[in-house]
Amino acid sequence: MSTYLITQATGHQSQWTIEHLLIAGAKVHALVRDPKKVPTFLKRPGVTVFDRENDTPEAIFKAAEGCKGVFLNTFPSFGDADSYPLMSFYYETKHKIEEAVRATNFQSYTILRPTLIHHDYTVPRSAVNFPDLPKTGTLTHALNDGVGLLHIDEKDIGKYAAAALLDPIKFGGQEIELGNELLTIEEIRDILAKVSGKDIKVKKWTPEETKEALSSVFLSRFELWANIDPMTSSAKATAEKFGIPFTSLEEYLEREKAQLLASLPAEL
């Protein structure tokens, strides 16, 4: 069976990509920041850990030796948050990365574009995107009425990434929007409340609070962008085309219910 290089191997998306590759019988070269702090899920048969050595070309080429494909997980810069509060720099950077991939001589490539990931509602990610959720059980936000956010499960990202690596003929040249449910903040609240049994609340920031949040709340920039460029979901067509169904937010939270409860105030 073939071997595949997985970058950012300790992250959630990479973790599930590795999981599905191993289930399929493949082997993995896992590129990590610190090989002395390797998590348990990488200490498995079929996984070889490599030190990325601050992303030097030599270290990456060494890890890629003998690999049939690569899962490249990049994270563009936001630039200056004050100058680009509506994500212009972020999306311009993503576009340049995609253009670089298209311009290569790869025999095959697939571009995946995930949206808001389900684990953003549990710690530690919830503290970055919804800082009041673990403190008071409140979803503070900047969304206008009726505006929704697209959601995806990291497990599903891993399924699509592994499938693309294992079947480059079917997935070659495909550029896939990985967004499942389009949910308003009230719909998100209702799902969190249903699964947790807790009284989850929502609160929209004032303009002053929104400006302050831009410097510290990661998701606030995406919310402002969604207000002027509403998101749409093509999940049904995508699932039918590739034969890989999506997981709903409620299904994810039921699966990770213990983590959800640990991410909310006990006295709520």
mmCIF file of C-alpha atoms in Angstrom, residues 17-256:
data_model
loop_
_atom_site.group_PDB
_atom_site.id
_atom_site.type_symbol
_atom_site.label_atom_id
_atom_site.label_comp_id
_atom_site.label_asym_id
_atom_site.label_seq_id
_atom_site.Cartn_x
_atom_site.Cartn_y
_atom_site.Cartn_z
ATOM 1 C CA THR A 17 -7.041 12.270 7.348
ATOM 2 C CA ILE A 18 -4.465 9.981 8.945
ATOM 3 C CA GLU A 19 -7.213 7.912 10.583
ATOM 4 C CA HIS A 20 -8.985 7.249 7.290
ATOM 5 C CA LEU A 21 -5.745 6.499 5.456
ATOM 6 C CA LEU A 22 -4.759 3.943 8.069
ATOM 7 C CA ILE A 23 -8.211 2.351 7.929
ATOM 8 C CA ALA A 24 -7.693 1.967 4.175
ATOM 9 C CA GLY A 25 -4.360 0.219 4.814
ATOM 10 C CA ALA A 26 -2.092 3.071 3.739
ATOM 11 C CA LYS A 27 1.017 4.269 5.543
ATOM 12 C CA VAL A 28 1.687 7.800 6.725
ATOM 13 C CA HIS A 29 4.666 10.118 7.084
ATOM 14 C CA ALA A 30 3.561 12.629 9.734
ATOM 15 C CA LEU A 31 5.280 16.018 9.710
ATOM 16 C CA VAL A 32 5.233 17.616 13.190
ATOM 17 C CA ARG A 33 6.653 20.691 14.873
ATOM 18 C CA ASP A 34 8.198 18.854 17.837
ATOM 19 C CA PRO A 35 8.826 15.084 17.518
ATOM 20 C CA LYS A 36 9.487 14.956 21.278
ATOM 21 C CA LYS A 37 5.830 15.847 21.922
ATOM 22 C CA VAL A 38 4.052 13.389 19.666
ATOM 23 C CA PRO A 39 0.395 12.726 20.615
ATOM 24 C CA THR A 40 -0.821 9.185 21.156
ATOM 25 C CA PHE A 41 -2.746 8.956 17.888
ATOM 26 C CA LEU A 42 0.537 9.257 15.947
ATOM 27 C CA LYS A 43 2.197 6.461 17.930
ATOM 28 C CA ARG A 44 0.623 3.748 15.813
ATOM 29 C CA PRO A 45 1.748 1.093 13.328
ATOM 30 C CA GLY A 46 1.924 2.575 9.867
ATOM 31 C CA VAL A 47 2.855 6.088 11.029
ATOM 32 C CA THR A 48 6.396 7.462 10.816
ATOM 33 C CA VAL A 49 6.978 10.827 12.469
ATOM 34 C CA PHE A 50 9.239 13.461 10.894
ATOM 35 C CA ASP A 51 10.510 16.729 12.352
ATOM 36 C CA ARG A 52 9.582 19.651 10.116
ATOM 37 C CA GLU A 53 12.604 21.603 11.474
ATOM 38 C CA ASN A 54 10.879 24.971 11.080
ATOM 39 C CA ASP A 55 9.647 24.018 7.604
ATOM 40 C CA THR A 56 13.062 23.861 5.935
ATOM 41 C CA PRO A 57 12.907 22.446 2.373
ATOM 42 C CA GLU A 58 15.410 19.743 3.315
ATOM 43 C CA ALA A 59 13.225 18.473 6.177
ATOM 44 C CA ILE A 60 10.096 18.458 4.044
ATOM 45 C CA PHE A 61 11.805 16.696 1.129
ATOM 46 C CA LYS A 62 13.125 14.066 3.508
ATOM 47 C CA ALA A 63 9.644 13.427 4.894
ATOM 48 C CA ALA A 64 8.215 13.243 1.362
ATOM 49 C CA GLU A 65 10.619 10.544 0.176
ATOM 50 C CA GLY A 66 8.720 7.456 -0.931
ATOM 51 C CA CYS A 67 5.325 9.191 -0.663
ATOM 52 C CA LYS A 68 2.690 8.973 -3.376
ATOM 53 C CA GLY A 69 0.792 12.081 -2.294
ATOM 54 C CA VAL A 70 0.733 14.952 0.185
ATOM 55 C CA PHE A 71 -1.979 16.471 2.384
ATOM 56 C CA LEU A 72 -0.901 20.109 2.532
ATOM 57 C CA ASN A 73 -2.722 21.930 5.321
ATOM 58 C CA THR A 74 -1.929 25.640 5.122
ATOM 59 C CA PHE A 75 -3.197 28.595 7.144
ATOM 60 C CA PRO A 76 -2.974 31.993 5.426
ATOM 61 C CA SER A 77 -2.106 35.170 7.269
ATOM 62 C CA PHE A 78 -4.776 37.716 8.149
ATOM 63 C CA GLY A 79 -2.388 40.595 7.557
ATOM 64 C CA ASP A 80 -3.313 43.774 9.406
ATOM 65 C CA ALA A 81 -6.693 43.187 11.112
ATOM 66 C CA ASP A 82 -7.454 46.906 11.189
ATOM 67 C CA SER A 83 -6.784 47.335 7.492
ATOM 68 C CA TYR A 84 -8.496 44.113 6.422
ATOM 69 C CA PRO A 85 -11.347 43.480 8.862
ATOM 70 C CA LEU A 86 -13.415 41.842 6.128
ATOM 71 C CA MET A 87 -10.902 39.150 5.169
ATOM 72 C CA SER A 88 -9.604 40.615 1.881
ATOM 73 C CA PHE A 89 -5.965 39.808 2.659
ATOM 74 C CA TYR A 90 -6.868 36.356 4.001
ATOM 75 C CA TYR A 91 -8.757 35.283 0.875
ATOM 76 C CA GLU A 92 -6.203 36.869 -1.436
ATOM 77 C CA THR A 93 -3.519 34.762 0.244
ATOM 78 C CA LYS A 94 -5.621 31.587 -0.076
ATOM 79 C CA HIS A 95 -6.161 32.384 -3.748
ATOM 80 C CA LYS A 96 -2.412 32.701 -4.331
ATOM 81 C CA ILE A 97 -1.802 29.348 -2.642
ATOM 82 C CA GLU A 98 -4.403 27.687 -4.852
ATOM 83 C CA GLU A 99 -2.924 29.314 -7.941
ATOM 84 C CA ALA A 100 0.495 27.954 -7.003
ATOM 85 C CA VAL A 101 -0.952 24.449 -6.718
ATOM 86 C CA ARG A 102 -2.685 24.710 -10.101
ATOM 87 C CA ALA A 103 0.526 25.944 -11.734
ATOM 88 C CA THR A 104 2.566 22.911 -10.672
ATOM 89 C CA ASN A 105 3.264 19.805 -12.694
ATOM 90 C CA PHE A 106 1.497 17.520 -10.239
ATOM 91 C CA GLN A 107 -0.048 14.488 -11.897
ATOM 92 C CA SER A 108 -3.121 15.199 -9.805
ATOM 93 C CA TYR A 109 -4.304 17.674 -7.201
ATOM 94 C CA THR A 110 -7.493 18.327 -5.230
ATOM 95 C CA ILE A 111 -8.376 21.565 -3.439
ATOM 96 C CA LEU A 112 -10.608 21.325 -0.364
ATOM 97 C CA ARG A 113 -12.185 24.454 1.110
ATOM 98 C CA PRO A 114 -13.529 23.754 4.615
ATOM 99 C CA THR A 115 -15.778 26.184 6.448
ATOM 100 C CA LEU A 116 -16.503 26.605 10.175
ATOM 101 C CA ILE A 117 -15.474 23.351 11.844
ATOM 102 C CA HIS A 118 -17.710 21.715 14.460
ATOM 103 C CA HIS A 119 -14.996 21.552 17.102
ATOM 104 C CA ASP A 120 -15.087 25.354 17.274
ATOM 105 C CA TYR A 121 -17.920 24.947 19.801
ATOM 106 C CA THR A 122 -15.822 22.976 22.273
ATOM 107 C CA VAL A 123 -12.689 23.911 24.190
ATOM 108 C CA PRO A 124 -10.016 24.873 23.394
ATOM 109 C CA ARG A 125 -11.338 26.273 20.084
ATOM 110 C CA SER A 126 -14.506 27.778 21.546
ATOM 111 C CA ALA A 127 -12.398 30.124 23.683
ATOM 112 C CA VAL A 128 -11.023 31.623 20.446
ATOM 113 C CA ASN A 129 -14.246 31.862 18.432
ATOM 114 C CA PHE A 130 -16.965 32.190 21.094
ATOM 115 C CA PRO A 131 -15.084 33.361 24.200
ATOM 116 C CA ASP A 132 -18.235 33.771 26.300
ATOM 117 C CA LEU A 133 -19.538 30.267 25.545
ATOM 118 C CA PRO A 134 -17.274 28.422 28.035
ATOM 119 C CA LYS A 135 -17.669 31.249 30.579
ATOM 120 C CA THR A 136 -21.395 32.048 30.571
ATOM 121 C CA GLY A 137 -22.921 29.770 27.930
ATOM 122 C CA THR A 138 -23.467 32.711 25.584
ATOM 123 C CA LEU A 139 -22.804 32.827 21.834
ATOM 124 C CA THR A 140 -21.601 36.388 21.282
ATOM 125 C CA HIS A 141 -21.484 37.331 17.607
ATOM 126 C CA ALA A 142 -21.536 39.986 14.880
ATOM 127 C CA LEU A 143 -24.001 38.317 12.480
ATOM 128 C CA ASN A 144 -26.939 40.191 11.022
ATOM 129 C CA ASP A 145 -30.438 38.735 11.360
ATOM 130 C CA GLY A 146 -30.937 35.695 9.160
ATOM 131 C CA VAL A 147 -27.272 35.374 8.150
ATOM 132 C CA GLY A 148 -25.918 31.842 8.443
ATOM 133 C CA LEU A 149 -22.526 30.183 8.775
ATOM 134 C CA LEU A 150 -21.563 27.021 6.918
ATOM 135 C CA HIS A 151 -20.407 24.108 9.081
ATOM 136 C CA ILE A 152 -18.300 20.996 8.514
ATOM 137 C CA ASP A 153 -17.098 18.136 10.696
ATOM 138 C CA GLU A 154 -13.334 17.625 10.869
ATOM 139 C CA LYS A 155 -13.966 13.892 10.473
ATOM 140 C CA ASP A 156 -15.615 14.596 7.119
ATOM 141 C CA ILE A 157 -12.686 16.770 6.041
ATOM 142 C CA GLY A 158 -10.459 13.787 6.762
ATOM 143 C CA LYS A 159 -12.737 11.498 4.744
ATOM 144 C CA TYR A 160 -12.580 13.743 1.685
ATOM 145 C CA ALA A 161 -8.826 14.325 2.013
ATOM 146 C CA ALA A 162 -8.062 10.619 2.369
ATOM 147 C CA ALA A 163 -10.397 9.748 -0.503
ATOM 148 C CA ALA A 164 -8.676 12.308 -2.746
ATOM 149 C CA LEU A 165 -5.259 10.858 -1.924
ATOM 150 C CA LEU A 166 -6.382 7.273 -2.443
ATOM 151 C CA ASP A 167 -8.293 7.917 -5.678
ATOM 152 C CA PRO A 168 -6.525 10.692 -7.635
ATOM 153 C CA ILE A 169 -8.338 9.738 -10.847
ATOM 154 C CA LYS A 170 -11.777 10.445 -9.376
ATOM 155 C CA PHE A 171 -10.698 13.486 -7.366
ATOM 156 C CA GLY A 172 -7.991 14.878 -9.634
ATOM 157 C CA GLY A 173 -8.559 18.521 -10.541
ATOM 158 C CA GLN A 174 -11.582 18.805 -8.271
ATOM 159 C CA GLU A 175 -12.050 21.929 -6.150
ATOM 160 C CA ILE A 176 -14.544 21.084 -3.423
ATOM 161 C CA GLU A 177 -16.421 23.428 -1.107
ATOM 162 C CA LEU A 178 -16.660 21.542 2.183
ATOM 163 C CA GLY A 179 -19.621 23.269 3.792
ATOM 164 C CA ASN A 180 -22.605 21.273 4.993
ATOM 165 C CA GLU A 181 -25.319 23.008 7.029
ATOM 166 C CA LEU A 182 -25.966 26.738 6.757
ATOM 167 C CA LEU A 183 -27.008 27.687 10.303
ATOM 168 C CA THR A 184 -28.029 30.999 11.852
ATOM 169 C CA ILE A 185 -26.759 31.819 15.324
ATOM 170 C CA GLU A 186 -30.214 31.010 16.752
ATOM 171 C CA GLU A 187 -30.218 27.594 15.065
ATOM 172 C CA ILE A 188 -26.749 26.932 16.473
ATOM 173 C CA ARG A 189 -27.963 27.927 19.939
ATOM 174 C CA ASP A 190 -30.933 25.573 19.682
ATOM 175 C CA ILE A 191 -28.734 22.635 18.676
ATOM 176 C CA LEU A 192 -26.246 23.291 21.478
ATOM 177 C CA ALA A 193 -29.105 23.581 23.978
ATOM 178 C CA LYS A 194 -30.803 20.400 22.746
ATOM 179 C CA VAL A 195 -27.692 18.248 23.011
ATOM 180 C CA SER A 196 -26.293 19.739 26.224
ATOM 181 C CA GLY A 197 -29.595 20.269 28.044
ATOM 182 C CA LYS A 198 -28.313 23.712 29.072
ATOM 183 C CA ASP A 199 -29.742 27.203 28.625
ATOM 184 C CA ILE A 200 -27.548 28.554 25.827
ATOM 185 C CA LYS A 201 -28.023 32.232 24.982
ATOM 186 C CA VAL A 202 -27.070 34.517 22.098
ATOM 187 C CA LYS A 203 -25.931 38.142 22.198
ATOM 188 C CA LYS A 204 -24.991 40.371 19.285
ATOM 189 C CA TRP A 205 -22.082 42.706 19.831
ATOM 190 C CA THR A 206 -22.533 46.446 19.557
ATOM 191 C CA PRO A 207 -20.477 48.138 16.789
ATOM 192 C CA GLU A 208 -17.922 49.128 19.423
ATOM 193 C CA GLU A 209 -17.719 45.585 20.803
ATOM 194 C CA THR A 210 -17.394 44.197 17.272
ATOM 195 C CA LYS A 211 -14.443 46.474 16.516
ATOM 196 C CA GLU A 212 -12.750 45.334 19.722
ATOM 197 C CA ALA A 213 -13.462 41.661 18.948
ATOM 198 C CA LEU A 214 -11.640 41.866 15.608
ATOM 199 C CA SER A 215 -8.294 41.824 17.401
ATOM 200 C CA SER A 216 -8.988 38.773 19.555
ATOM 201 C CA VAL A 217 -11.974 36.725 18.324
ATOM 202 C CA PHE A 218 -10.948 34.722 15.278
ATOM 203 C CA LEU A 219 -14.451 34.067 13.954
ATOM 204 C CA SER A 220 -15.598 37.697 14.114
ATOM 205 C CA ARG A 221 -13.909 38.489 10.791
ATOM 206 C CA PHE A 222 -15.742 35.638 9.051
ATOM 207 C CA GLU A 223 -19.044 36.803 10.529
ATOM 208 C CA LEU A 224 -18.571 40.308 9.148
ATOM 209 C CA TRP A 225 -17.644 38.853 5.772
ATOM 210 C CA ALA A 226 -20.789 36.658 5.810
ATOM 211 C CA ASN A 227 -22.913 39.755 6.449
ATOM 212 C CA ILE A 228 -21.878 41.257 3.097
ATOM 213 C CA ASP A 229 -21.291 38.028 1.140
ATOM 214 C CA PRO A 230 -23.885 35.458 2.332
ATOM 215 C CA MET A 231 -22.800 31.830 2.272
ATOM 216 C CA THR A 232 -24.617 29.066 0.371
ATOM 217 C CA SER A 233 -24.420 25.297 0.717
ATOM 218 C CA SER A 234 -23.823 22.792 -2.087
ATOM 219 C CA ALA A 235 -23.537 19.893 0.358
ATOM 220 C CA LYS A 236 -26.238 17.715 -1.200
ATOM 221 C CA ALA A 237 -24.719 17.851 -4.678
ATOM 222 C CA THR A 238 -21.202 17.313 -3.298
ATOM 223 C CA ALA A 239 -22.221 14.294 -1.225
ATOM 224 C CA GLU A 240 -24.040 12.747 -4.188
ATOM 225 C CA LYS A 241 -21.151 13.396 -6.580
ATOM 226 C CA PHE A 242 -18.446 11.846 -4.408
ATOM 227 C CA GLY A 243 -20.500 9.393 -2.356
ATOM 228 C CA ILE A 244 -19.340 10.790 0.984
ATOM 229 C CA PRO A 245 -22.188 12.037 3.224
ATOM 230 C CA PHE A 246 -21.764 14.873 5.702
ATOM 231 C CA THR A 247 -22.170 14.881 9.471
ATOM 232 C CA SER A 248 -24.597 17.407 10.983
ATOM 233 C CA LEU A 249 -23.643 19.667 13.884
ATOM 234 C CA GLU A 250 -26.132 17.840 16.097
ATOM 235 C CA GLU A 251 -24.642 14.457 15.189
ATOM 236 C CA TYR A 252 -21.157 15.755 15.944
ATOM 237 C CA LEU A 253 -22.180 17.186 19.317
ATOM 238 C CA GLU A 254 -23.900 13.922 20.268
ATOM 239 C CA ARG A 255 -20.713 12.066 19.328
ATOM 240 C CA GLU A 256 -18.606 14.489 21.373
#
